[in-house]
Short mmCIF file of C-alpha atoms and ligand atoms in Angstrom, two decimals:
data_model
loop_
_atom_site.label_atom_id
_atom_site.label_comp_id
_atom_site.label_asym_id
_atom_site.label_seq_id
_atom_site.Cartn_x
_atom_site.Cartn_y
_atom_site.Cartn_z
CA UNK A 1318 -36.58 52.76 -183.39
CA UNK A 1319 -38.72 54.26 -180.33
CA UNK A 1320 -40.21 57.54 -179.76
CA UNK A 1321 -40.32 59.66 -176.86
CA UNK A 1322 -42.87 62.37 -176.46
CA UNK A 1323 -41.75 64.96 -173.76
CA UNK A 1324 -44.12 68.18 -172.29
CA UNK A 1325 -42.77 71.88 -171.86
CA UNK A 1326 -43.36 72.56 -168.38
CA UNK A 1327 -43.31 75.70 -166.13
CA UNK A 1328 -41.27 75.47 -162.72
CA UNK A 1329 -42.03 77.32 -159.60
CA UNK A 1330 -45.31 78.43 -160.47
CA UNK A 1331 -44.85 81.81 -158.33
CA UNK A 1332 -44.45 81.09 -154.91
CA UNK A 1333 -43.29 77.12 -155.09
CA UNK A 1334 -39.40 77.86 -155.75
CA UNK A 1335 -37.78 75.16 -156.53
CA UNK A 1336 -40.68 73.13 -155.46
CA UNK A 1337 -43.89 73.42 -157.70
CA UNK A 1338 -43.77 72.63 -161.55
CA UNK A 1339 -46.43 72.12 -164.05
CA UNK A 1340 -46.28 70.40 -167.58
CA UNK A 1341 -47.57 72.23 -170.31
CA UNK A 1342 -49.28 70.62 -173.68
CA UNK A 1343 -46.39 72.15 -176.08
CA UNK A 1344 -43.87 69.29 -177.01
CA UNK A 1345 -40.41 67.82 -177.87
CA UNK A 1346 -40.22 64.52 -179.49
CA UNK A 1347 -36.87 62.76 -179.31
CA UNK A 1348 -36.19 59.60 -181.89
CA UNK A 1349 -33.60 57.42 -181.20
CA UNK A 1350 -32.49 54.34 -183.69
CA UNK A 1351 -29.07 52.00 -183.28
CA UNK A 1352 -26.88 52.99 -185.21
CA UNK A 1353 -22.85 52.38 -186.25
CA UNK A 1354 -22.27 55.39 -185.50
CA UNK A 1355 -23.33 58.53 -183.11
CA UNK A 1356 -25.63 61.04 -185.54
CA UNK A 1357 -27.74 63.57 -183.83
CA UNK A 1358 -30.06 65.87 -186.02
CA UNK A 1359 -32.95 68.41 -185.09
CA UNK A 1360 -31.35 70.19 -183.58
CA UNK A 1361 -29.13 73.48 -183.09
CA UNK A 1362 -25.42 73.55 -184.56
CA UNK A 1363 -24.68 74.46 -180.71
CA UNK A 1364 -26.10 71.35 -179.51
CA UNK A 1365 -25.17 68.68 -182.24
CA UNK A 1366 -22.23 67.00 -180.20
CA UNK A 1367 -22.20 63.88 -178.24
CA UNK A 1368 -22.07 66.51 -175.27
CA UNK A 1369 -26.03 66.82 -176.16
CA UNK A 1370 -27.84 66.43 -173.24
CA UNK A 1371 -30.28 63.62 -174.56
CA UNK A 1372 -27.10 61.73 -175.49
CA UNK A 1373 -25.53 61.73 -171.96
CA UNK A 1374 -28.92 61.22 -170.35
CA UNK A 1375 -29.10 58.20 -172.72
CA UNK A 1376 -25.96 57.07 -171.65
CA UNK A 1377 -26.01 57.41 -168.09
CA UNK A 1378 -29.71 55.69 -168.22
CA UNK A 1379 -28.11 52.81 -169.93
CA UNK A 1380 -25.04 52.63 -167.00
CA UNK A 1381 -27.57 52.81 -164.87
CA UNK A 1382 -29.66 49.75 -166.29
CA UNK A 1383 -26.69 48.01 -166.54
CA UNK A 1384 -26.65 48.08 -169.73
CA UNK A 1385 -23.76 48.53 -172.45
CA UNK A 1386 -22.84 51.90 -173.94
CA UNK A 1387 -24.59 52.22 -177.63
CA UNK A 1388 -24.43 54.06 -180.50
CA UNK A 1389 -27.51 56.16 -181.88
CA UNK A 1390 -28.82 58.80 -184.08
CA UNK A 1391 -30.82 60.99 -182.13
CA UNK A 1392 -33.38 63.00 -183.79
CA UNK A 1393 -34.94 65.81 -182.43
CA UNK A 1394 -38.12 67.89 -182.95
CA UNK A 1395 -38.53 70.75 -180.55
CA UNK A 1396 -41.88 72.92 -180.01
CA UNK A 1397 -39.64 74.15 -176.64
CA UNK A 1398 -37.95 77.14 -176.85
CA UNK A 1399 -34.17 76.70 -175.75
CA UNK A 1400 -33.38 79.15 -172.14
CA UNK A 1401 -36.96 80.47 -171.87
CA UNK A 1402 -37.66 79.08 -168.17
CA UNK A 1403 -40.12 76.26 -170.16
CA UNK A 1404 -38.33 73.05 -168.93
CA UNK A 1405 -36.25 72.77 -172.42
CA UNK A 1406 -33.07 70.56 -170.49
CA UNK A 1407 -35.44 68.86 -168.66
CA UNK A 1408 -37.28 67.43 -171.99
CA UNK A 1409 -33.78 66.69 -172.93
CA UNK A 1410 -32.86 64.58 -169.63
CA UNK A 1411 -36.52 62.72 -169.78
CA UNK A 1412 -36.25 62.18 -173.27
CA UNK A 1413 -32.64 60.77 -172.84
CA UNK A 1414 -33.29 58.73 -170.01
CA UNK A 1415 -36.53 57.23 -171.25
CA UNK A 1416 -35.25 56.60 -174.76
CA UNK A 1417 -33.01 54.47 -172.94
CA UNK A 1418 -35.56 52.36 -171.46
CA UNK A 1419 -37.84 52.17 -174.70
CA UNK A 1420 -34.73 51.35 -176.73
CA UNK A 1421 -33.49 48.14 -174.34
CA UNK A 1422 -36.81 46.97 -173.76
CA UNK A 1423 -37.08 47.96 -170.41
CA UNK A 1424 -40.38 48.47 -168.92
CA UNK A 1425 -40.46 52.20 -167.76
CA UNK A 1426 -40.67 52.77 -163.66
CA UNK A 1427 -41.50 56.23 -163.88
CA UNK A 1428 -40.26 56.96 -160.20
CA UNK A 1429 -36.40 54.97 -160.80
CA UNK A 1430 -36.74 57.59 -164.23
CA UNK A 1431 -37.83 60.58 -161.67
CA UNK A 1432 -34.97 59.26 -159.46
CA UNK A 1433 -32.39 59.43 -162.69
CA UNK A 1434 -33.57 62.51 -164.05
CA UNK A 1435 -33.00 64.63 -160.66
CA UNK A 1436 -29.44 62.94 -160.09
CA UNK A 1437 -28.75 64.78 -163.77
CA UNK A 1438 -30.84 67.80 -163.71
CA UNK A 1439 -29.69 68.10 -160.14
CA UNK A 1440 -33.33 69.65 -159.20
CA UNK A 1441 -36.65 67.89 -159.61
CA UNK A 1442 -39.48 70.77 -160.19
CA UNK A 1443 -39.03 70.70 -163.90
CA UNK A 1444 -38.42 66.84 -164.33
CA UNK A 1445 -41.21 65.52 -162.16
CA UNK A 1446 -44.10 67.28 -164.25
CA UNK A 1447 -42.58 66.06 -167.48
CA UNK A 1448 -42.83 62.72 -166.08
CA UNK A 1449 -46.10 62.20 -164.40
CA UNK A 1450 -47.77 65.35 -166.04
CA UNK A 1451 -49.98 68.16 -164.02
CA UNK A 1452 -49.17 70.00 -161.17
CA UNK A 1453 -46.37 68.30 -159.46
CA UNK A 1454 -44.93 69.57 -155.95
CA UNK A 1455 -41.56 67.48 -155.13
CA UNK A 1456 -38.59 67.51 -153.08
CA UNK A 1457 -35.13 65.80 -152.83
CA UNK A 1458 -33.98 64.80 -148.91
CA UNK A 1459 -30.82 64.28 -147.95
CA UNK A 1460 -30.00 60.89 -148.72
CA UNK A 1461 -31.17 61.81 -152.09
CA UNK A 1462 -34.98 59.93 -151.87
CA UNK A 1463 -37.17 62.30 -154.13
CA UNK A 1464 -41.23 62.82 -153.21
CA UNK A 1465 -43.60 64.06 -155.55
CA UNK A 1466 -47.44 64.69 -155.11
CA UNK A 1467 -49.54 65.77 -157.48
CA UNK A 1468 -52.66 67.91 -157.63
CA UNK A 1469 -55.05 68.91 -159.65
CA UNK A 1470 -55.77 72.28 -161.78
CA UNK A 1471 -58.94 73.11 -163.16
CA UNK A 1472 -58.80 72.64 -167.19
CA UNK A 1473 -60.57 76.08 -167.21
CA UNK A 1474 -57.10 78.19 -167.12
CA UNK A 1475 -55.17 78.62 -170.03
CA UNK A 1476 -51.50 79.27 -169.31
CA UNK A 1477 -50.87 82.49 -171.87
CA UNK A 1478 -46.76 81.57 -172.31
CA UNK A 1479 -45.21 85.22 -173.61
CA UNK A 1480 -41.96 84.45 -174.55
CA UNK A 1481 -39.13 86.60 -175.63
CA UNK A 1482 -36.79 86.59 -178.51
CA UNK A 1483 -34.03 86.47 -175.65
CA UNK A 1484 -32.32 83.69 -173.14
CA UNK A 1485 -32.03 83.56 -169.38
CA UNK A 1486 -29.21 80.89 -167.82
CA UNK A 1487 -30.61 79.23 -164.91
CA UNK A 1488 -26.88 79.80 -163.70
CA UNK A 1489 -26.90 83.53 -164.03
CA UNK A 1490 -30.46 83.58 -162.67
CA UNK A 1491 -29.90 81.67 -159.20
CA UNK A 1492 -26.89 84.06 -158.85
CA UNK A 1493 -29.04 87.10 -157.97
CA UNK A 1494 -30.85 85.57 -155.36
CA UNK A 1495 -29.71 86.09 -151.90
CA UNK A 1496 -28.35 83.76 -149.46
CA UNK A 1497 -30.62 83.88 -146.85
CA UNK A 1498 -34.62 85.37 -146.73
CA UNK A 1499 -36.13 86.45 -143.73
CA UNK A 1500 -38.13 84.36 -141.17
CA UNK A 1501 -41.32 86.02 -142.24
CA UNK A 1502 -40.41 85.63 -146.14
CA UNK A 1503 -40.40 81.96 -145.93
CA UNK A 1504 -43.57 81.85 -143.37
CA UNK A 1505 -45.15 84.54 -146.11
CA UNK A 1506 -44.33 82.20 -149.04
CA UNK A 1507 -45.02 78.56 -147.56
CA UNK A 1508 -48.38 80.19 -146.40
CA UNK A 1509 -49.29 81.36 -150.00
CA UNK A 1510 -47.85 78.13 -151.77
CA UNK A 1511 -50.72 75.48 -149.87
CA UNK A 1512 -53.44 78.43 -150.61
CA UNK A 1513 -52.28 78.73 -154.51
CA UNK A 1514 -52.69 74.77 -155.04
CA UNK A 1515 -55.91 75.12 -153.45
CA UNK A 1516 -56.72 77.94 -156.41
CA UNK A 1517 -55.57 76.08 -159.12
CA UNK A 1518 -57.86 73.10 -157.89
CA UNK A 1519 -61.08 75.40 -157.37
CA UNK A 1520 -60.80 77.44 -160.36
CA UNK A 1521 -60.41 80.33 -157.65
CA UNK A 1522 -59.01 83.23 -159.15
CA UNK A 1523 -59.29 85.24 -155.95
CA UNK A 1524 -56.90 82.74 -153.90
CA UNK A 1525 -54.20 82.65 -156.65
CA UNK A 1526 -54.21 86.27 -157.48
CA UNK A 1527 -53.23 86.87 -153.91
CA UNK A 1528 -50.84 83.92 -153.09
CA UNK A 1529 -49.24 83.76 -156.36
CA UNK A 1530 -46.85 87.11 -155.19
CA UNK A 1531 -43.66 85.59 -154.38
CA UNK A 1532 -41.08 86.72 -152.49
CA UNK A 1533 -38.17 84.19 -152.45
CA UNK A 1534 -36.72 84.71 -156.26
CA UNK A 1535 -39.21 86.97 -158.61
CA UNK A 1536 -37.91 90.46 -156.87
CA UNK A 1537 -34.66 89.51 -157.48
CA UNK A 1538 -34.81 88.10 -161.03
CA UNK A 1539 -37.54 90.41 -162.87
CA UNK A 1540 -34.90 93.05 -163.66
CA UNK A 1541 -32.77 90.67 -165.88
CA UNK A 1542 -35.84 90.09 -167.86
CA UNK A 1543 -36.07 93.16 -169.86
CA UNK A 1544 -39.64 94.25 -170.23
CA UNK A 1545 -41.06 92.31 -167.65
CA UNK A 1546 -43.08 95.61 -166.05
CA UNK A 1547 -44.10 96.53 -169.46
CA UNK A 1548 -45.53 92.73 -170.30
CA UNK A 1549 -46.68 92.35 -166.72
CA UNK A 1550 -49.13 95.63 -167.29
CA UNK A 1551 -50.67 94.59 -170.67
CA UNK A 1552 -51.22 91.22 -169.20
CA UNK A 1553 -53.17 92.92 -165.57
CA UNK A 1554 -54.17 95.14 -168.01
CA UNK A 1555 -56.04 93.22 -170.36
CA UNK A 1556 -57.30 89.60 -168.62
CA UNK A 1557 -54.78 88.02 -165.76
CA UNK A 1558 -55.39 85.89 -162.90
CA UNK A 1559 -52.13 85.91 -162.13
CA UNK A 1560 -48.34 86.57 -163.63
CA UNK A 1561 -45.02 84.80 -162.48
CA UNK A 1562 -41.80 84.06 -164.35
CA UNK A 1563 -41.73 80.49 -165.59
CA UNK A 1564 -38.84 78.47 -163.91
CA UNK A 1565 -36.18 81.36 -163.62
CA UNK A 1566 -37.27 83.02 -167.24
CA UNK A 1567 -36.85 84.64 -169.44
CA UNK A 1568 -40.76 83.18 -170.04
CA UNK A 1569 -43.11 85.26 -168.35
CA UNK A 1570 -46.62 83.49 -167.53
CA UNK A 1571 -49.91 84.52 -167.21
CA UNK A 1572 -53.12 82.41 -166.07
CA UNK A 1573 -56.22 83.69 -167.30
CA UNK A 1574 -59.70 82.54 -166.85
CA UNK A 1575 -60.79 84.58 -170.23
CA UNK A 1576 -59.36 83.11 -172.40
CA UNK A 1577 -61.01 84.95 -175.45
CA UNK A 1578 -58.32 87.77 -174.44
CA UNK A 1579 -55.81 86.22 -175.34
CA UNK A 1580 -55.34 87.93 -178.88
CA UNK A 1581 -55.71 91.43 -177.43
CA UNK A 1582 -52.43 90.37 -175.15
CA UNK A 1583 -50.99 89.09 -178.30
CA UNK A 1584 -51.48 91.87 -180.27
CA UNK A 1585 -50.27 94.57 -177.26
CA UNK A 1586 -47.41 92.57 -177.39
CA UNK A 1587 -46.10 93.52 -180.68
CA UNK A 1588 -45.69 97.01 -179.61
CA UNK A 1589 -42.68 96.04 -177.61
CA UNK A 1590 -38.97 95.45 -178.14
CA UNK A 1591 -37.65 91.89 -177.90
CA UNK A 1592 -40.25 89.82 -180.22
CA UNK A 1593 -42.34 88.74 -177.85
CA UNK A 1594 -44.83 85.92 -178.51
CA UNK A 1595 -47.52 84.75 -176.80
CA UNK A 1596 -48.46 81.04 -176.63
CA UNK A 1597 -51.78 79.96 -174.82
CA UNK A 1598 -51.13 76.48 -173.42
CA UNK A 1599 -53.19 74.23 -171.54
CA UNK A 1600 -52.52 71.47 -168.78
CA UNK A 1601 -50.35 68.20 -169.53
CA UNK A 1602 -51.91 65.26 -167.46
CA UNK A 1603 -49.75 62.93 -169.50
CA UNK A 1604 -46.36 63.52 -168.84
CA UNK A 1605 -43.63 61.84 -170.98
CA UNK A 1606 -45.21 59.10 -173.31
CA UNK A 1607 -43.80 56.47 -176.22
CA UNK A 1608 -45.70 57.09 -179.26
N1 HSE B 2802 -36.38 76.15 -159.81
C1 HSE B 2802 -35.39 76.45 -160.79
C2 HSE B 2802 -35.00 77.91 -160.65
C3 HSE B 2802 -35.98 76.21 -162.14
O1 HSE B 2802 -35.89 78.75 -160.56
O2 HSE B 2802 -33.81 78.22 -160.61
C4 HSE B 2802 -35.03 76.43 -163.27
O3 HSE B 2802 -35.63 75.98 -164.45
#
């Protein structure tokens, strides 16, 4: 039996679309034991099929080892929310593909498992934090080679996850986005994306407050996240360095420095529709581990 512990993480980070991602110390652990037959558990009633994604992630880890199909129960614990924008598939593709490895014996090359997990998840800014941990800026060329450099953040923010009692598809979400931005969006945004990692290194709440304003997806996709203005003004309100939907939502994030003000946010909270719940979170510098 092996065990595979996977961090939530946050993609985009504001102004690195598609690009930036950061893992995040709340967890999924996956459990996978041979078995005669396939038995998943953990899980919701939705998801307990051999269509799960840890199962096929599994599988197509072991065809890609060269390895024989095999039969498992999979058991899951969660601490990710399912459709919030916190990485929840891609814990399910890491913890697949690496449960594959643990289970065979085979020593884990975490940049063939980066390689795997993009070919599945089909885009590498949630997958390569969950794997290396931190702040992780990748990107996929065209013969398919993925990079991935990583950076630092100062262990002084706390990422203040509020999270709503609601889902976002990353399909409906990448459908309101436009075709094309302007010349001086993408200048505007690349500019602001070296400046933020610069921030998170320096504990410089001055450079990330100002290049954290993206202008590539957040305009488009705040108004399917109901109560985004009214969350986005108790956070600026009360303590915020800066605010950005997680991956493409419905989690809305917000880095503080002040982190004793983090119950006042919590407590504002309840005054609004939609259950929202605030979850301070730290850094990952782990990424995926076998416990
Ligand atoms: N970069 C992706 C998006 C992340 O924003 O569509 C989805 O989790």
């Amino acid at each position: 039996m092996v065990k595979v512990k996977v961090p939530a993480t946050s993609a985009n980070v504001g102004v690195g679309f598609d690009c930036l991602g950061v893992a995040l110390n709340l967890y999924t652990y996956f459990t996978f034991e041979p078995s005669d037959r396939f038995q998943i558990s953990g899980c919701e009633p939705r998801f307990a099929s051999e269509d799960n994604l840890v199962h096929t992630s599994f599988q197509k880890a072991l065809a890609a080892l060269g390895k024989e199909p095999m039969c498992v129960h999979i058991h899951i614990d969660s601490h990710v929310p399912v459709s919030r924008g916190l990485g929840s598939s891609a814990t399910c593709v890491v913890g697949g593909v690496v449960g594959a490895y643990a289970l065979t014996n085979t020593p884990i090359d975490k940049e063939a498992v980066l390689r795997l997990c993009t070919d599945i998840e089909h885009h590498p800014d949630n997958v390569a934090p969950a794997i290396f941990g931190g702040l992780v800026a990748s990107y996929v060329d065209e013969t398919n080679d993925v990079y991935h450099v990583s950076y630092p953040v100062d262990p002084r923010f706390t990422f203040l996850a509020c999270i709503p009692d609601f889902e976002t598809k990353t399909s409906d979400a990448r459908k309101v986005l436009p075709e094309e931005v302007s010349f001086h969006t993408a200048v505007s945004n690349a500019s602001k994306l070296s400046l933020v990692l610069k921030g998170f290194e320096m504990f410089d709440s001055q450079l990330l407050t100002v290049a954290l304003k993206d202008e590539i997806h957040e305009p488009y996709r705040k108004k399917l996240i109901h109560g985004y203005e009214d969350v986005k003004a108790i956070c600026l309100g009360v303590e915020s360095v800066c605010f950005y939907i997680s991956g493409s939502g419905s989690t809305l994030m917000n880095i503080m420095r002040d982190a004793s003000k983090v119950a006042t946010i919590q407590q504002q909270l309840t005054a609004l529709p939609n259950h929202w719940t605030a979850i301070p979170l730290a850094v990952d510098t782990q990424g995926v581990q076998l416990c």
